[in-house]
XYZ file of C-alpha atoms in Angstrom:
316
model
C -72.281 34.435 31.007
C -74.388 34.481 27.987
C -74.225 37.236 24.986
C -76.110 38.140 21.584
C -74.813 39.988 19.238
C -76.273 42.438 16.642
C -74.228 43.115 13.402
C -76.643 43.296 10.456
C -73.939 43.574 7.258
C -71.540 40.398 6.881
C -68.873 42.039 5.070
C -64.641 42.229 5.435
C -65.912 46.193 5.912
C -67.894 45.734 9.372
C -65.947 47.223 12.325
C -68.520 47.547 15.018
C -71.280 44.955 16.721
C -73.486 45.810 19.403
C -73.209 42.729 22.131
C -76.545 42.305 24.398
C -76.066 40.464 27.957
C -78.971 37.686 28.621
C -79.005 39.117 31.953
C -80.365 42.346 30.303
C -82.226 41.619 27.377
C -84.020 43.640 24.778
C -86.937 41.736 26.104
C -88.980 42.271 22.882
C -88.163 42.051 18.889
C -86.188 44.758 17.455
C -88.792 47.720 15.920
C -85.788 48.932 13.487
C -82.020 48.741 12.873
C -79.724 50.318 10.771
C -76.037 49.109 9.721
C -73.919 51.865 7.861
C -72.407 49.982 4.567
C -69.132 50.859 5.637
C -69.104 49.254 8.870
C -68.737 52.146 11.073
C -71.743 52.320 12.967
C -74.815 50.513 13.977
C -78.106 51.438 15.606
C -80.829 49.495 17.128
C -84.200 50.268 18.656
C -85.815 47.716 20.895
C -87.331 47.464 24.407
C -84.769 47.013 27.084
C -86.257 46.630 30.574
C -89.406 47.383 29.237
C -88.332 51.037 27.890
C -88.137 51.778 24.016
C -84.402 52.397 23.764
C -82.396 53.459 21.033
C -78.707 51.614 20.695
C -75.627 53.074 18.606
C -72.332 51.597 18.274
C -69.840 53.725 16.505
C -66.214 53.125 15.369
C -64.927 56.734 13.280
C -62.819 56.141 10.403
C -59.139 57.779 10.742
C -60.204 60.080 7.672
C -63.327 61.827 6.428
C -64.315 62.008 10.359
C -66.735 64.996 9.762
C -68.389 63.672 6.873
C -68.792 60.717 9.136
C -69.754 62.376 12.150
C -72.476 63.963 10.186
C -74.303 61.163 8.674
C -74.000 59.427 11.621
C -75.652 62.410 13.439
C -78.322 62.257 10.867
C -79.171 59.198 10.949
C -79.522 58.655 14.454
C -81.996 61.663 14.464
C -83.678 60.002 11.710
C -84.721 57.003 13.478
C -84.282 57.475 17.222
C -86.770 56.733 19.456
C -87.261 56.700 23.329
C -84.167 56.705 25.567
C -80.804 57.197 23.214
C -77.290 55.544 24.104
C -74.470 55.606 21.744
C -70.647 54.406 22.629
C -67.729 53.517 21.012
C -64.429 54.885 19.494
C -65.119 58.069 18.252
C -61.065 59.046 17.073
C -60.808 62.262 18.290
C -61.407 64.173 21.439
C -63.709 66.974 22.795
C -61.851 69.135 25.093
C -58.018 69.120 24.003
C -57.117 70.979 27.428
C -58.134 67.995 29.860
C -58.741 65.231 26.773
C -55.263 64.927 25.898
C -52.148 64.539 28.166
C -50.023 67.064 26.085
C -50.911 70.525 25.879
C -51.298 71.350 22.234
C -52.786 74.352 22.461
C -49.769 76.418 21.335
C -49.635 75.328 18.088
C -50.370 78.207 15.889
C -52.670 76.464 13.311
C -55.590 74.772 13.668
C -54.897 70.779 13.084
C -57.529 68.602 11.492
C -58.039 67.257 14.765
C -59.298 70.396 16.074
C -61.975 70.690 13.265
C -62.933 66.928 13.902
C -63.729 68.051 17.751
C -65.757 71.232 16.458
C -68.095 69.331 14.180
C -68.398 66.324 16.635
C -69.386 69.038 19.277
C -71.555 70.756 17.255
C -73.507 67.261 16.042
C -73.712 66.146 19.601
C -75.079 69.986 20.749
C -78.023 69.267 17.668
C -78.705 65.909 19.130
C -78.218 67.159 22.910
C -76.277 64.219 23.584
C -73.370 64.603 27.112
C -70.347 62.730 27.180
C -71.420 60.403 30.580
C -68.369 60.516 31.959
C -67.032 64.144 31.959
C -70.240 65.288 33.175
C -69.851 62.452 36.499
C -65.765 63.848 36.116
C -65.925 67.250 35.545
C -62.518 68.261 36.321
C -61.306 64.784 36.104
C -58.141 63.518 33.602
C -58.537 60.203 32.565
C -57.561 58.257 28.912
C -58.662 55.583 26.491
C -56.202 55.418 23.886
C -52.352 56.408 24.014
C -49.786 56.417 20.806
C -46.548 55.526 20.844
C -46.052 57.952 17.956
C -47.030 61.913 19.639
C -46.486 59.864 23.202
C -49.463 61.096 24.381
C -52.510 59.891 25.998
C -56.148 60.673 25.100
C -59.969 60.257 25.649
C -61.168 59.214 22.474
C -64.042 56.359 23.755
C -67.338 57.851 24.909
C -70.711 57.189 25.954
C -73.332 59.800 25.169
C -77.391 60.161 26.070
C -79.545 62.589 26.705
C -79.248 64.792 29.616
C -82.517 63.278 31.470
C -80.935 59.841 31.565
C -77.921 61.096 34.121
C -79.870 60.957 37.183
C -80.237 57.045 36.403
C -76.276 56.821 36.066
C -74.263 56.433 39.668
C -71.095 56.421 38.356
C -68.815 55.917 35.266
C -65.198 54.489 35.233
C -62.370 53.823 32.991
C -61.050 50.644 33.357
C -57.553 49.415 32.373
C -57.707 47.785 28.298
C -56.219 44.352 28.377
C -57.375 43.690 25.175
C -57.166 46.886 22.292
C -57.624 47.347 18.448
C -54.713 49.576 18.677
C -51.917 46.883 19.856
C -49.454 47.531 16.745
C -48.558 44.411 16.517
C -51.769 41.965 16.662
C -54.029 44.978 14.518
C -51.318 44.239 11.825
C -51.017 41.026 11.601
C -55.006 40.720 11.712
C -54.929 43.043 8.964
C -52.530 41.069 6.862
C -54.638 37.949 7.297
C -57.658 39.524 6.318
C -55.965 40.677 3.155
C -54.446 37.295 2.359
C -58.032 35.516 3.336
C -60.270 37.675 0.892
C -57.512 37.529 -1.802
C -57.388 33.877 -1.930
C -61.043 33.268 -1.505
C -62.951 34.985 -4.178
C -66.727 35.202 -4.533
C -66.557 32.752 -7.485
C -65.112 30.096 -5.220
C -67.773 30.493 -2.461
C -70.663 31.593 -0.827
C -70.322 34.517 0.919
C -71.965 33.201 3.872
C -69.153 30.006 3.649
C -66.191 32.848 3.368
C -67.739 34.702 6.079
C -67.973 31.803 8.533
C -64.344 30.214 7.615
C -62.547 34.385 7.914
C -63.525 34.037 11.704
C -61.845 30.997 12.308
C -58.547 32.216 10.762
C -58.707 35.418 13.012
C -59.507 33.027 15.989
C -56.172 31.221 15.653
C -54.053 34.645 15.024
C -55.858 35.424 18.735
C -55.622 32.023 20.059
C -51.702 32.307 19.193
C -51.243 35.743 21.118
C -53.666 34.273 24.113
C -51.672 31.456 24.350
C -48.356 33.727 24.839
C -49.950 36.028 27.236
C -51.177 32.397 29.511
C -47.319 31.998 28.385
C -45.924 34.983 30.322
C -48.217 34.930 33.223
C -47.553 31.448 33.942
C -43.288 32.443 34.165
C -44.189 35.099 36.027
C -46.299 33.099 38.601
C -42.901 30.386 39.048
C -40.925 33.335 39.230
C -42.390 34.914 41.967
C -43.250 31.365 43.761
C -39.405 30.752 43.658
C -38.487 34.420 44.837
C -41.126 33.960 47.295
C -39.442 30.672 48.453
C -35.752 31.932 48.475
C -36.488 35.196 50.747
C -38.993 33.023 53.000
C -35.909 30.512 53.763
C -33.419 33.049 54.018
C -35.874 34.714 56.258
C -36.523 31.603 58.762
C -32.766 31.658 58.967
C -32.153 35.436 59.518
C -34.984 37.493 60.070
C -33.909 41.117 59.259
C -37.305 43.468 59.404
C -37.020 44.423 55.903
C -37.009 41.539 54.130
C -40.294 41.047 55.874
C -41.702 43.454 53.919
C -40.672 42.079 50.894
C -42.439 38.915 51.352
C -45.762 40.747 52.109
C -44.956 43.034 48.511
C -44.222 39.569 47.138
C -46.653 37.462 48.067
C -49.122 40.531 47.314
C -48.329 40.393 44.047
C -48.466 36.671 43.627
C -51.794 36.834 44.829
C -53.187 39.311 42.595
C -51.535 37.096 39.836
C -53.636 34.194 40.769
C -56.754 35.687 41.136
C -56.836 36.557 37.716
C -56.339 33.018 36.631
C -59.537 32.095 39.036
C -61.319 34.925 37.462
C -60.523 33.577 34.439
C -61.528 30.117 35.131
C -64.718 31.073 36.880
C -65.735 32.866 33.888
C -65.114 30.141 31.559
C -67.053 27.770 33.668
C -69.834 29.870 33.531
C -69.420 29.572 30.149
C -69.541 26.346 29.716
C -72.329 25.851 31.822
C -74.534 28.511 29.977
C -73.131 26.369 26.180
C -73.620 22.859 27.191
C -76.138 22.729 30.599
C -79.494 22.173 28.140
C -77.633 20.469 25.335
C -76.818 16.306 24.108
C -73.430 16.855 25.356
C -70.782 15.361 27.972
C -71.875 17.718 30.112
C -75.143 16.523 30.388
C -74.810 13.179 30.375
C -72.585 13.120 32.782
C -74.678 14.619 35.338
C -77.234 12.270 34.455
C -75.305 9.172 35.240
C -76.954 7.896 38.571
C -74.081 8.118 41.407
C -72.706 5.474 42.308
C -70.665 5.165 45.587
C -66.850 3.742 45.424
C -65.676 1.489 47.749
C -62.212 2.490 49.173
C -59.687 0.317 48.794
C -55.890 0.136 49.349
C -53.294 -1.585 46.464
Protein backbone atom coordinates (compact mmCIF):
# COMPACT_ATOMS: atom_id res chain seq x y z
CA UNK A 1 0.00 0.00 0.00
CA UNK A 2 2.55 2.47 -0.98
CA UNK A 3 1.85 6.11 -2.66
CA UNK A 4 3.88 9.23 -4.12
CA UNK A 5 2.60 12.20 -4.48
CA UNK A 6 3.18 15.08 -6.97
CA UNK A 7 2.28 18.70 -5.85
CA UNK A 8 4.97 21.08 -7.13
CA UNK A 9 3.77 24.66 -5.30
CA UNK A 10 3.83 24.53 -1.30
CA UNK A 11 1.45 27.19 -0.71
CA UNK A 12 -2.01 27.68 1.71
CA UNK A 13 -3.40 28.14 -2.21
CA UNK A 14 -2.74 24.40 -3.49
CA UNK A 15 -6.01 22.41 -3.80
CA UNK A 16 -5.08 19.50 -5.96
CA UNK A 17 -2.07 16.65 -5.85
CA UNK A 18 -1.72 13.97 -8.20
CA UNK A 19 -1.08 10.57 -5.96
CA UNK A 20 0.98 7.71 -7.96
CA UNK A 21 0.50 3.92 -6.66
CA UNK A 22 4.06 1.96 -6.38
CA UNK A 23 2.22 -0.76 -7.91
CA UNK A 24 1.99 1.47 -11.06
CA UNK A 25 4.75 3.67 -11.30
CA UNK A 26 5.83 6.37 -13.66
CA UNK A 27 8.70 4.05 -14.15
CA UNK A 28 10.99 6.85 -15.44
CA UNK A 29 11.77 10.69 -14.29
CA UNK A 30 9.21 13.18 -15.00
CA UNK A 31 10.04 15.01 -18.73
CA UNK A 32 7.84 18.19 -17.52
CA UNK A 33 5.26 19.40 -14.97
CA UNK A 34 3.30 22.25 -14.53
CA UNK A 35 1.49 23.56 -11.19
CA UNK A 36 -1.07 26.49 -11.80
CA UNK A 37 -0.12 29.32 -9.01
CA UNK A 38 -3.46 29.16 -7.79
CA UNK A 39 -3.62 25.67 -6.91
CA UNK A 40 -6.22 24.50 -9.20
CA UNK A 41 -4.63 22.22 -11.42
CA UNK A 42 -1.59 20.19 -12.03
CA UNK A 43 -0.11 18.33 -14.98
CA UNK A 44 2.57 15.84 -15.33
CA UNK A 45 4.22 14.01 -18.20
CA UNK A 46 6.17 10.87 -17.48
CA UNK A 47 6.34 7.22 -18.64
CA UNK A 48 3.78 5.05 -17.02
CA UNK A 49 4.01 1.38 -18.06
CA UNK A 50 6.43 2.28 -20.43
CA UNK A 51 3.99 4.80 -22.45
CA UNK A 52 4.67 8.69 -22.44
CA UNK A 53 1.55 9.79 -20.59
CA UNK A 54 0.30 13.03 -19.85
CA UNK A 55 -1.38 13.49 -16.09
CA UNK A 56 -3.89 16.43 -15.07
CA UNK A 57 -5.47 16.92 -11.85
CA UNK A 58 -8.00 19.65 -11.75
CA UNK A 59 -10.08 21.21 -8.91
CA UNK A 60 -12.41 24.45 -10.67
CA UNK A 61 -12.77 27.36 -8.57
CA UNK A 62 -16.61 28.19 -7.61
CA UNK A 63 -16.09 31.55 -9.69
CA UNK A 64 -14.28 32.65 -12.82
CA UNK A 65 -14.89 28.83 -14.04
CA UNK A 66 -14.52 29.81 -17.79
CA UNK A 67 -11.59 31.84 -17.44
CA UNK A 68 -10.35 28.79 -15.66
CA UNK A 69 -11.51 26.26 -17.91
CA UNK A 70 -9.68 28.07 -20.59
CA UNK A 71 -6.24 28.35 -19.36
CA UNK A 72 -6.44 25.13 -18.17
CA UNK A 73 -7.43 23.98 -21.73
CA UNK A 74 -4.48 25.87 -22.95
CA UNK A 75 -2.15 24.75 -21.11
CA UNK A 76 -2.70 21.24 -21.32
CA UNK A 77 -2.49 21.65 -25.19
CA UNK A 78 0.61 23.45 -24.61
CA UNK A 79 2.52 20.73 -23.14
CA UNK A 80 0.72 17.43 -23.68
CA UNK A 81 2.32 14.66 -24.91
CA UNK A 82 1.47 10.92 -25.64
CA UNK A 83 -1.61 9.38 -24.00
CA UNK A 84 -3.71 12.35 -22.03
CA UNK A 85 -5.76 11.68 -18.68
CA UNK A 86 -7.19 14.43 -16.70
CA UNK A 87 -9.73 13.95 -13.51
CA UNK A 88 -10.94 15.74 -10.83
CA UNK A 89 -13.75 18.16 -9.67
CA UNK A 90 -14.60 20.13 -12.42
CA UNK A 91 -17.87 22.26 -10.53
CA UNK A 92 -20.25 22.09 -13.02
CA UNK A 93 -21.87 19.57 -15.25
CA UNK A 94 -22.11 18.69 -19.01
CA UNK A 95 -25.48 17.49 -19.82
CA UNK A 96 -28.05 19.21 -17.31
CA UNK A 97 -30.88 16.70 -18.60
CA UNK A 98 -29.21 13.36 -17.20
CA UNK A 99 -26.21 15.35 -15.06
CA UNK A 100 -28.42 16.72 -12.57
CA UNK A 101 -31.31 15.05 -10.62
CA UNK A 102 -33.68 18.12 -11.02
CA UNK A 103 -34.87 19.15 -14.23
CA UNK A 104 -33.87 22.75 -14.68
CA UNK A 105 -34.48 23.13 -17.96
CA UNK A 106 -37.58 25.33 -17.56
CA UNK A 107 -36.04 28.09 -16.25
CA UNK A 108 -36.38 30.86 -18.68
CA UNK A 109 -32.82 32.36 -18.43
CA UNK A 110 -29.76 31.00 -18.97
CA UNK A 111 -27.87 30.52 -15.37
CA UNK A 112 -24.13 30.91 -15.11
CA UNK A 113 -24.03 27.35 -14.77
CA UNK A 114 -25.25 26.80 -18.14
CA UNK A 115 -22.46 29.04 -19.69
CA UNK A 116 -19.83 27.17 -17.44
CA UNK A 117 -21.08 23.74 -19.26
CA UNK A 118 -20.90 25.50 -22.83
CA UNK A 119 -17.31 26.67 -22.53
CA UNK A 120 -16.19 23.43 -20.67
CA UNK A 121 -17.80 21.56 -23.70
CA UNK A 122 -16.45 23.56 -26.14
CA UNK A 123 -12.62 23.33 -24.48
CA UNK A 124 -12.98 19.63 -24.17
CA UNK A 125 -14.45 19.41 -28.13
CA UNK A 126 -10.80 21.56 -29.03
CA UNK A 127 -8.87 19.09 -27.01
CA UNK A 128 -11.16 15.99 -28.13
CA UNK A 129 -11.21 14.86 -24.73
CA UNK A 130 -14.78 12.18 -23.65
CA UNK A 131 -16.07 12.13 -20.34
CA UNK A 132 -15.04 8.07 -19.60
CA UNK A 133 -17.88 7.36 -17.96
CA UNK A 134 -20.93 8.65 -19.96
CA UNK A 135 -19.50 7.26 -22.97
CA UNK A 136 -19.28 3.38 -20.93
CA UNK A 137 -23.06 4.89 -19.44
CA UNK A 138 -24.66 6.38 -22.12
CA UNK A 139 -28.08 6.57 -20.89
CA UNK A 140 -26.99 5.99 -17.41
CA UNK A 141 -27.90 8.55 -14.17
CA UNK A 142 -25.41 8.49 -11.72
CA UNK A 143 -23.90 11.54 -9.17
CA UNK A 144 -20.79 12.84 -7.48
CA UNK A 145 -21.74 15.69 -5.52
CA UNK A 146 -25.28 16.56 -3.93
CA UNK A 147 -26.22 20.04 -1.97
CA UNK A 148 -28.21 20.34 0.72
CA UNK A 149 -29.02 23.85 -0.51
CA UNK A 150 -31.03 23.23 -4.40
CA UNK A 151 -31.44 19.39 -2.89
CA UNK A 152 -30.23 18.10 -5.83
CA UNK A 153 -27.74 15.67 -6.97
CA UNK A 154 -25.11 16.08 -9.72
CA UNK A 155 -22.13 14.75 -11.82
CA UNK A 156 -19.62 17.21 -11.37
CA UNK A 157 -16.23 14.66 -11.08
CA UNK A 158 -14.91 13.40 -14.42
CA UNK A 159 -12.30 11.61 -16.11
CA UNK A 160 -11.50 12.63 -19.67
CA UNK A 161 -8.89 11.15 -22.56
CA UNK A 162 -8.80 10.86 -25.86
CA UNK A 163 -11.19 8.81 -27.73
CA UNK A 164 -8.44 6.04 -28.80
CA UNK A 165 -7.76 5.24 -25.16
CA UNK A 166 -11.59 3.75 -24.58
CA UNK A 167 -11.00 0.48 -26.04
CA UNK A 168 -8.28 0.02 -23.13
CA UNK A 169 -11.08 0.99 -20.47
CA UNK A 170 -13.56 -2.14 -19.35
CA UNK A 171 -15.55 -0.33 -17.23
CA UNK A 172 -16.02 2.84 -15.06
CA UNK A 173 -17.98 3.12 -11.71
CA UNK A 174 -19.05 5.55 -9.18
CA UNK A 175 -18.40 4.53 -5.94
CA UNK A 176 -20.07 5.73 -2.70
CA UNK A 177 -17.74 9.06 -1.05
CA UNK A 178 -16.98 8.27 2.53
CA UNK A 179 -14.70 10.87 2.71
CA UNK A 180 -15.73 14.55 0.70
CA UNK A 181 -14.40 18.21 0.52
CA UNK A 182 -17.95 19.17 0.56
CA UNK A 183 -18.96 17.79 4.24
CA UNK A 184 -20.21 21.35 5.63
CA UNK A 185 -19.08 20.83 8.63
CA UNK A 186 -15.30 19.40 8.53
CA UNK A 187 -14.57 21.87 5.05
CA UNK A 188 -15.37 24.68 7.62
CA UNK A 189 -13.73 24.02 10.33
CA UNK A 190 -10.54 23.10 8.09
CA UNK A 191 -11.02 26.37 6.66
CA UNK A 192 -11.08 28.21 9.93
CA UNK A 193 -7.86 26.52 11.00
CA UNK A 194 -6.12 27.34 8.02
CA UNK A 195 -7.04 30.95 8.55
CA UNK A 196 -6.06 31.00 12.21
CA UNK A 197 -2.64 28.92 11.26
CA UNK A 198 -1.35 31.43 8.49
CA UNK A 199 -2.51 34.42 10.63
CA UNK A 200 -0.52 33.51 13.56
CA UNK A 201 2.48 32.27 11.73
CA UNK A 202 3.83 34.92 9.53
CA UNK A 203 6.71 34.63 7.07
CA UNK A 204 8.90 36.73 9.43
CA UNK A 205 8.55 34.10 12.12
CA UNK A 206 9.48 31.13 9.84
CA UNK A 207 10.55 29.39 7.00
CA UNK A 208 8.10 28.66 4.73
CA UNK A 209 9.14 25.20 4.39
CA UNK A 210 8.85 25.00 8.64
CA UNK A 211 5.09 26.62 8.29
CA UNK A 212 4.36 24.33 5.57
CA UNK A 213 5.38 21.14 7.39
CA UNK A 214 3.78 22.21 10.97
CA UNK A 215 -0.02 23.46 8.81
CA UNK A 216 -0.29 19.62 8.02
CA UNK A 217 -0.07 18.48 11.35
CA UNK A 218 -2.78 20.89 12.62
CA UNK A 219 -5.17 19.67 9.77
CA UNK A 220 -4.17 16.04 10.78
CA UNK A 221 -5.60 16.44 14.28
CA UNK A 222 -8.94 18.40 13.01
CA UNK A 223 -9.18 14.81 10.84
CA UNK A 224 -7.88 12.63 13.47
CA UNK A 225 -10.76 14.24 15.78
CA UNK A 226 -13.65 13.51 13.16
CA UNK A 227 -11.94 9.83 12.45
CA UNK A 228 -11.96 9.15 15.84
CA UNK A 229 -15.93 9.95 16.07
CA UNK A 230 -16.76 8.08 13.01
CA UNK A 231 -14.52 4.67 14.80
CA UNK A 232 -16.89 6.31 17.63
CA UNK A 233 -20.24 5.61 15.94
CA UNK A 234 -19.39 2.45 14.22
CA UNK A 235 -18.18 0.89 17.25
CA UNK A 236 -22.07 1.74 19.09
CA UNK A 237 -23.46 0.60 16.25
CA UNK A 238 -21.56 -2.78 16.19
CA UNK A 239 -22.78 -3.37 20.34
CA UNK A 240 -26.00 -2.33 19.25
CA UNK A 241 -26.64 -4.71 16.79
CA UNK A 242 -24.57 -7.58 18.80
CA UNK A 243 -27.14 -6.96 21.67
CA UNK A 244 -30.27 -6.84 19.25
CA UNK A 245 -28.78 -9.76 17.68
CA UNK A 246 -28.60 -11.49 21.14
CA UNK A 247 -32.13 -10.48 22.44
CA UNK A 248 -34.12 -11.80 19.17
CA UNK A 249 -31.72 -15.00 19.05
CA UNK A 250 -32.91 -15.89 22.81
CA UNK A 251 -36.32 -14.94 22.35
CA UNK A 252 -36.09 -17.01 19.27
CA UNK A 253 -34.66 -20.38 20.99
CA UNK A 254 -37.63 -19.87 23.24
CA UNK A 255 -40.38 -19.19 20.62
CA UNK A 256 -39.55 -19.63 17.21
CA UNK A 257 -42.13 -17.62 15.15
CA UNK A 258 -40.90 -17.70 11.21
CA UNK A 259 -40.53 -14.08 11.06
CA UNK A 260 -38.35 -13.24 13.52
CA UNK A 261 -36.13 -15.62 11.66
CA UNK A 262 -35.77 -13.35 9.16
CA UNK A 263 -34.82 -10.71 11.22
CA UNK A 264 -31.85 -12.38 12.53
CA UNK A 265 -30.57 -13.17 8.97
CA UNK A 266 -31.31 -8.98 8.12
CA UNK A 267 -29.50 -8.56 11.43
CA UNK A 268 -26.76 -10.48 11.45
CA UNK A 269 -26.34 -9.34 7.63
CA UNK A 270 -25.83 -6.16 8.62
CA UNK A 271 -23.51 -6.87 11.47
CA UNK A 272 -21.44 -8.56 9.15
CA UNK A 273 -21.04 -6.00 6.63
CA UNK A 274 -20.18 -3.74 9.70
CA UNK A 275 -17.25 -5.84 10.55
CA UNK A 276 -15.82 -6.33 7.41
CA UNK A 277 -15.15 -2.88 7.10
CA UNK A 278 -13.20 -2.79 10.28
CA UNK A 279 -11.01 -5.90 8.74
CA UNK A 280 -10.73 -3.93 5.62
CA UNK A 281 -9.61 -1.33 7.52
CA UNK A 282 -7.13 -3.16 9.51
CA UNK A 283 -5.79 -5.11 6.59
CA UNK A 284 -5.05 -1.97 4.92
CA UNK A 285 -3.26 -0.45 7.70
CA UNK A 286 -1.13 -3.48 8.09
CA UNK A 287 -0.13 -3.25 4.76
CA UNK A 288 0.81 -0.08 5.65
CA UNK A 289 2.84 -0.63 8.13
CA UNK A 290 4.57 -3.26 6.54
CA UNK A 291 5.36 -1.16 3.33
CA UNK A 292 6.71 2.05 6.32
CA UNK A 293 8.72 -0.01 8.62
CA UNK A 294 9.62 -3.71 6.76
CA UNK A 295 13.29 -2.17 5.41
CA UNK A 296 13.72 0.32 8.22
CA UNK A 297 15.81 0.41 12.11
CA UNK A 298 12.52 0.02 13.63
CA UNK A 299 10.49 -2.39 16.11
CA UNK A 300 9.32 -3.92 13.35
CA UNK A 301 12.40 -5.12 12.23
CA UNK A 302 14.02 -6.01 15.03
CA UNK A 303 11.58 -7.89 16.17
CA UNK A 304 11.52 -10.24 13.40
CA UNK A 305 15.07 -10.55 13.75
CA UNK A 306 15.08 -11.83 17.26
CA UNK A 307 15.98 -15.64 16.84
CA UNK A 308 12.75 -17.71 18.10
CA UNK A 309 12.89 -19.07 20.90
CA UNK A 310 10.45 -21.87 22.01
CA UNK A 311 8.38 -21.43 25.49
CA UNK A 312 8.00 -24.06 27.69
CA UNK A 313 4.33 -24.47 28.88
CA UNK A 314 3.74 -24.28 32.18
CA UNK A 315 0.76 -24.17 34.60
CA UNK A 316 0.66 -21.48 37.88
Amino acid sequence: MGFSSFSFIITSLTKVVIIENHSIPLTQKLTQKYADPEGHFIIIIGHLQNQLTTLASVYAPNTSKQTFFRNFINKLSEISEGRVIVGGDFNTTLNTNVDRSQDILDKQKTTCSDRDTKHLIHHLKDEALVDVWREKHPLDRDYTYYSNVHATYSRIDFIFTKPTLLQYIHSAKIHYITWSDHDKEICVEITNALKEYFLNNTPTDTSLAIRWDAHKSVIRGILIKHASRIKRIKTEKIKRLSQKLHDIATAHKKKPPPDKYREIQDIRTLLIDTLSDKAAYAMCKTKYQYYEYSNKPHTMLAENREPFTPRMPYMQ
